[in-house]
Amino acid sequence: MTLSNKLSDPRLFRQHAYIDGKWTYSDGGREEAVVNPATGEVLGHIPWLEAEQVRGAVDAAERAFPAWRALRADERCERLLAWNELLQANREDLATIMTLEQGKPLPDARGEVEYGASFVRWFAEEGKRTFGETIPSHIPNAALGTIKEPVGIAALITPWNFPLAMITRKAAAALAAGCPVIVKPASETPFSALALAELAERAGIPAGIFNVVLGDAPEVSKVLCAEERVMALSFTGSTRVGRLLLEQCANSVKRVSLELGGNAPFIVGPDVDPKEAALAAVAAKFQTSGQDCLAADRILVHESIHDEFVECFAERMAALTVGNGMESEVDLGPLIHSQAVDKASQIVDDAISKGATLVAGDQSQAPGPNFFMPVLLTGVTPKMQVWRDECFAPVAGITAYSDDDEVIEMANDTEYGLAAYVYTHDIRRIWKLLRGLEYGMVSVNSVKMTGPPIPFGGVKQSGLGREGGVAGIEEYLETKYYCLGGLGSASGS
Ligand SMILES: NC(=O)c1ccc[n+]([C@@H]2O[C@H](COP(=O)([O-])OP(=O)(O)OC[C@H]3O[C@@H](n4cnc5c(N)ncnc54)[C@H](O)[C@@H]3O)[C@@H](O)[C@H]2O)c1
Ligand SMILES: N[C@@H](CC=O)C(=O)O
């Protein structure tokens, strides 16, 4: 059974790039297979575009830009709201595509479709609030102020772990601001991006405004980064690739936004119920099989409740079901590919060789080659890879600590600074940790922290800029200052 047969609307399954409102094949005839990570089945093929075709997407965006920016904000809002409605109406098909190409359980995929649509709704409205300022004049007979204008063509490069929401969080902000976009999705998960393009077209987003290019990632990114007509680059992915792209954008001096890796500490204070905190930590660690930038990578537990916490964590972890995300009752799908499985094994071996204790995690139970059974390690120390690297696998590492100053130092002992979790009810401890943690986002007594109204983003090597919230649209706006001189007494004050 092919992917399109599993959809109510088979036209949502596209195997071409989308440029200037046209479904486009590779001029060079190159193509790549896209594989279901749970089964190894080939789901379809995508074209590997030539550099000239990627430049063609820039040409199309350049042509379409003047008419799109000239629309009133409320007119762009209408198109975005129509896109949102189509995302919601096609939720089941979009979730099916996502589970098949990414592997996450179907209920999680449905949740991501809703999460992705929520950014479209949010930015549809935010586009109407891109206010400039009136500046009290220091120049005689003049009126001063600012106007917000779209920055121009934006290139959006996105990862495979959230194949839909990482696109809409960027694209909706850019489109609302009046910018055309060129999306380069991860090659592992292109079909969600192409379904988004199909629905954008149906929503009345004009040709050339929403483009999807596909191909060899370094080749395509080089073209987009070097292009002087591309004014902004927004990237979500690993810190390693983020650094490369930042360098590549230097020559054309682009606006660069980077949403990079995380290595979140999950801090458990001495005053909380260990069972409650353990349930929260399991939820924060294992979403998307641990392949989440917000995954609780280093679980730091006060020594007074450490043993009880470990016992509750292990019990909850044992109840997780690993399997094909299309099957019901599955909590953890596969990892994205076999290299991810190899890396997870290596991280576990490294920890054990350096003195960690393997409490649970028997890989002989894995239901297929890309699956990795959840692992619990205790006695994790900063020497270990599981502490230093962004793990991106269902491997939980627990470390005991003795006081607040020590745990702040431990939590900050990483190059990353995306998100941190704190579990405690002591208000003085909450404030101390909130201020002491070098992270862009700190969530206290809640696993859920994201959503459209919040400024999502990290400090240190977790990124530059913010997505979502009031700040998200600013990444796609320029501030134009004006001085209207010679106004005489009409200038006012
Ligand atoms: N901060 C956030 O909001 C956030 C959200 C989701 C994922 N992430 C991060 O994304 C990473 C996982 O995603 P991934 O494995 O797809 O990341 P990745 O960096 O390997 O790939 C991201 C994108 O860059 C492209 N790419 C890969 N190599 C490239 C190269 N040499 N030159 C140019 N482009 C290249 C990929 O095709 C993909 O489109 C993790 O580090 C995770 O933390 C961060
Ligand atoms: N869970 C994150 C994506 C990170 O991988 C989000 O909510 O944006």
Short mmCIF file of N, CA, C and O and ligand atoms in Angstrom, two decimals, residues 115 119 159 161-162 165-166 169 236 259-260 287-288 291-295 390 392 418 421 441 448-451 454 456 467, ligand 2:
data_model
loop_
_atom_site.label_atom_id
_atom_site.label_comp_id
_atom_site.label_asym_id
_atom_site.label_seq_id
_atom_site.Cartn_x
_atom_site.Cartn_y
_atom_site.Cartn_z
N TYR A 115 -0.23 22.01 16.87
CA TYR A 115 0.82 22.94 17.32
C TYR A 115 1.27 23.82 16.14
O TYR A 115 1.37 25.04 16.25
N PHE A 119 0.66 28.31 15.26
CA PHE A 119 1.57 29.40 14.89
C PHE A 119 1.01 30.19 13.70
O PHE A 119 1.21 31.41 13.61
N PRO A 159 14.54 21.00 10.52
CA PRO A 159 14.99 19.64 10.86
C PRO A 159 13.88 18.59 10.68
O PRO A 159 12.74 18.92 10.38
N ASN A 161 12.90 16.40 13.17
CA ASN A 161 12.22 15.90 14.37
C ASN A 161 10.82 16.49 14.54
O ASN A 161 9.93 15.84 15.09
N PHE A 162 10.61 17.73 14.06
CA PHE A 162 9.27 18.34 14.03
C PHE A 162 9.05 18.85 12.60
O PHE A 162 9.25 20.03 12.31
N ALA A 165 5.77 21.69 12.37
CA ALA A 165 5.68 22.89 13.23
C ALA A 165 6.92 23.78 13.12
O ALA A 165 6.82 25.00 13.28
N MET A 166 8.10 23.16 12.85
CA MET A 166 9.30 24.00 12.74
C MET A 166 9.23 24.85 11.46
O MET A 166 9.90 25.89 11.38
N ARG A 169 6.24 27.69 12.28
CA ARG A 169 6.65 28.72 13.26
C ARG A 169 7.48 29.81 12.57
O ARG A 169 7.45 30.96 12.96
N THR A 236 16.62 25.94 11.91
CA THR A 236 16.45 25.11 13.11
C THR A 236 17.17 23.80 12.83
O THR A 236 16.90 23.15 11.80
N GLU A 259 17.87 28.41 15.72
CA GLU A 259 17.27 27.62 16.81
C GLU A 259 18.04 26.31 16.83
O GLU A 259 17.81 25.45 15.98
N LEU A 260 18.96 26.17 17.76
CA LEU A 260 19.92 25.06 17.69
C LEU A 260 19.69 24.03 18.81
O LEU A 260 18.63 23.98 19.41
N GLN A 287 9.66 12.34 25.02
CA GLN A 287 8.85 12.76 23.88
C GLN A 287 9.65 12.65 22.58
O GLN A 287 10.85 12.96 22.57
N THR A 288 8.99 12.22 21.53
CA THR A 288 9.65 12.02 20.23
C THR A 288 10.89 11.12 20.40
O THR A 288 11.93 11.34 19.78
N GLN A 291 14.16 12.63 20.86
CA GLN A 291 14.71 13.43 19.74
C GLN A 291 14.03 14.80 19.73
O GLN A 291 13.33 15.17 18.80
N ASP A 292 14.21 15.51 20.81
CA ASP A 292 13.51 16.79 21.00
C ASP A 292 14.52 17.76 21.60
O ASP A 292 15.23 17.41 22.55
N CYS A 293 14.57 18.97 21.04
CA CYS A 293 15.54 19.94 21.57
C CYS A 293 15.26 20.30 23.02
O CYS A 293 16.13 20.83 23.70
N LEU A 294 14.03 20.01 23.48
CA LEU A 294 13.69 20.32 24.88
C LEU A 294 13.83 19.10 25.79
O LEU A 294 13.48 19.16 26.97
N ALA A 295 14.33 17.99 25.26
CA ALA A 295 14.40 16.76 26.06
C ALA A 295 15.24 16.98 27.33
O ALA A 295 16.29 17.63 27.29
N GLU A 390 24.34 16.69 23.17
CA GLU A 390 22.89 16.63 23.08
C GLU A 390 22.58 15.18 22.71
O GLU A 390 22.99 14.70 21.64
N PHE A 392 19.73 13.23 22.11
CA PHE A 392 18.81 12.98 21.00
C PHE A 392 18.45 11.50 20.86
O PHE A 392 18.40 10.94 19.75
N LEU A 418 19.38 26.22 25.90
CA LEU A 418 18.02 26.36 25.35
C LEU A 418 16.98 26.38 26.47
O LEU A 418 16.43 27.44 26.77
N TYR A 421 14.40 22.79 33.18
CA TYR A 421 13.21 22.49 34.00
C TYR A 421 13.60 22.53 35.48
O TYR A 421 14.69 22.08 35.84
N MET A 441 14.97 29.61 28.23
CA MET A 441 13.63 29.27 28.72
C MET A 441 13.77 28.41 29.98
O MET A 441 14.54 27.45 29.98
N LYS A 448 5.14 21.10 30.08
CA LYS A 448 4.76 21.87 28.89
C LYS A 448 5.18 23.32 29.07
O LYS A 448 4.85 23.96 30.06
N MET A 449 5.93 23.84 28.10
CA MET A 449 6.33 25.25 28.19
C MET A 449 6.13 25.99 26.87
O MET A 449 6.19 27.19 26.82
N THR A 450 5.90 25.26 25.78
CA THR A 450 5.90 25.95 24.48
C THR A 450 4.49 26.32 24.03
O THR A 450 3.51 25.95 24.65
N GLY A 451 4.42 27.00 22.91
CA GLY A 451 3.13 27.42 22.34
C GLY A 451 3.33 28.75 21.63
O GLY A 451 4.38 29.39 21.79
N ILE A 454 4.79 32.35 23.26
CA ILE A 454 6.04 32.48 24.03
C ILE A 454 7.25 32.76 23.12
O ILE A 454 7.28 32.34 21.97
N PHE A 456 10.34 31.62 21.96
CA PHE A 456 11.09 30.36 21.99
C PHE A 456 12.51 30.61 21.50
O PHE A 456 12.71 31.17 20.43
N GLU A 467 11.66 32.71 18.32
CA GLU A 467 10.54 32.39 17.44
C GLU A 467 9.27 32.38 18.25
O GLU A 467 9.28 32.02 19.43
N1 LIG B 2 9.73 20.65 21.08
C1 LIG B 2 10.31 21.77 20.42
C2 LIG B 2 11.01 21.42 19.16
C3 LIG B 2 12.38 20.90 19.49
O1 LIG B 2 12.88 19.93 18.98
C4 LIG B 2 9.26 22.83 20.20
O2 LIG B 2 8.26 22.80 20.88
O3 LIG B 2 9.46 23.72 19.41
#
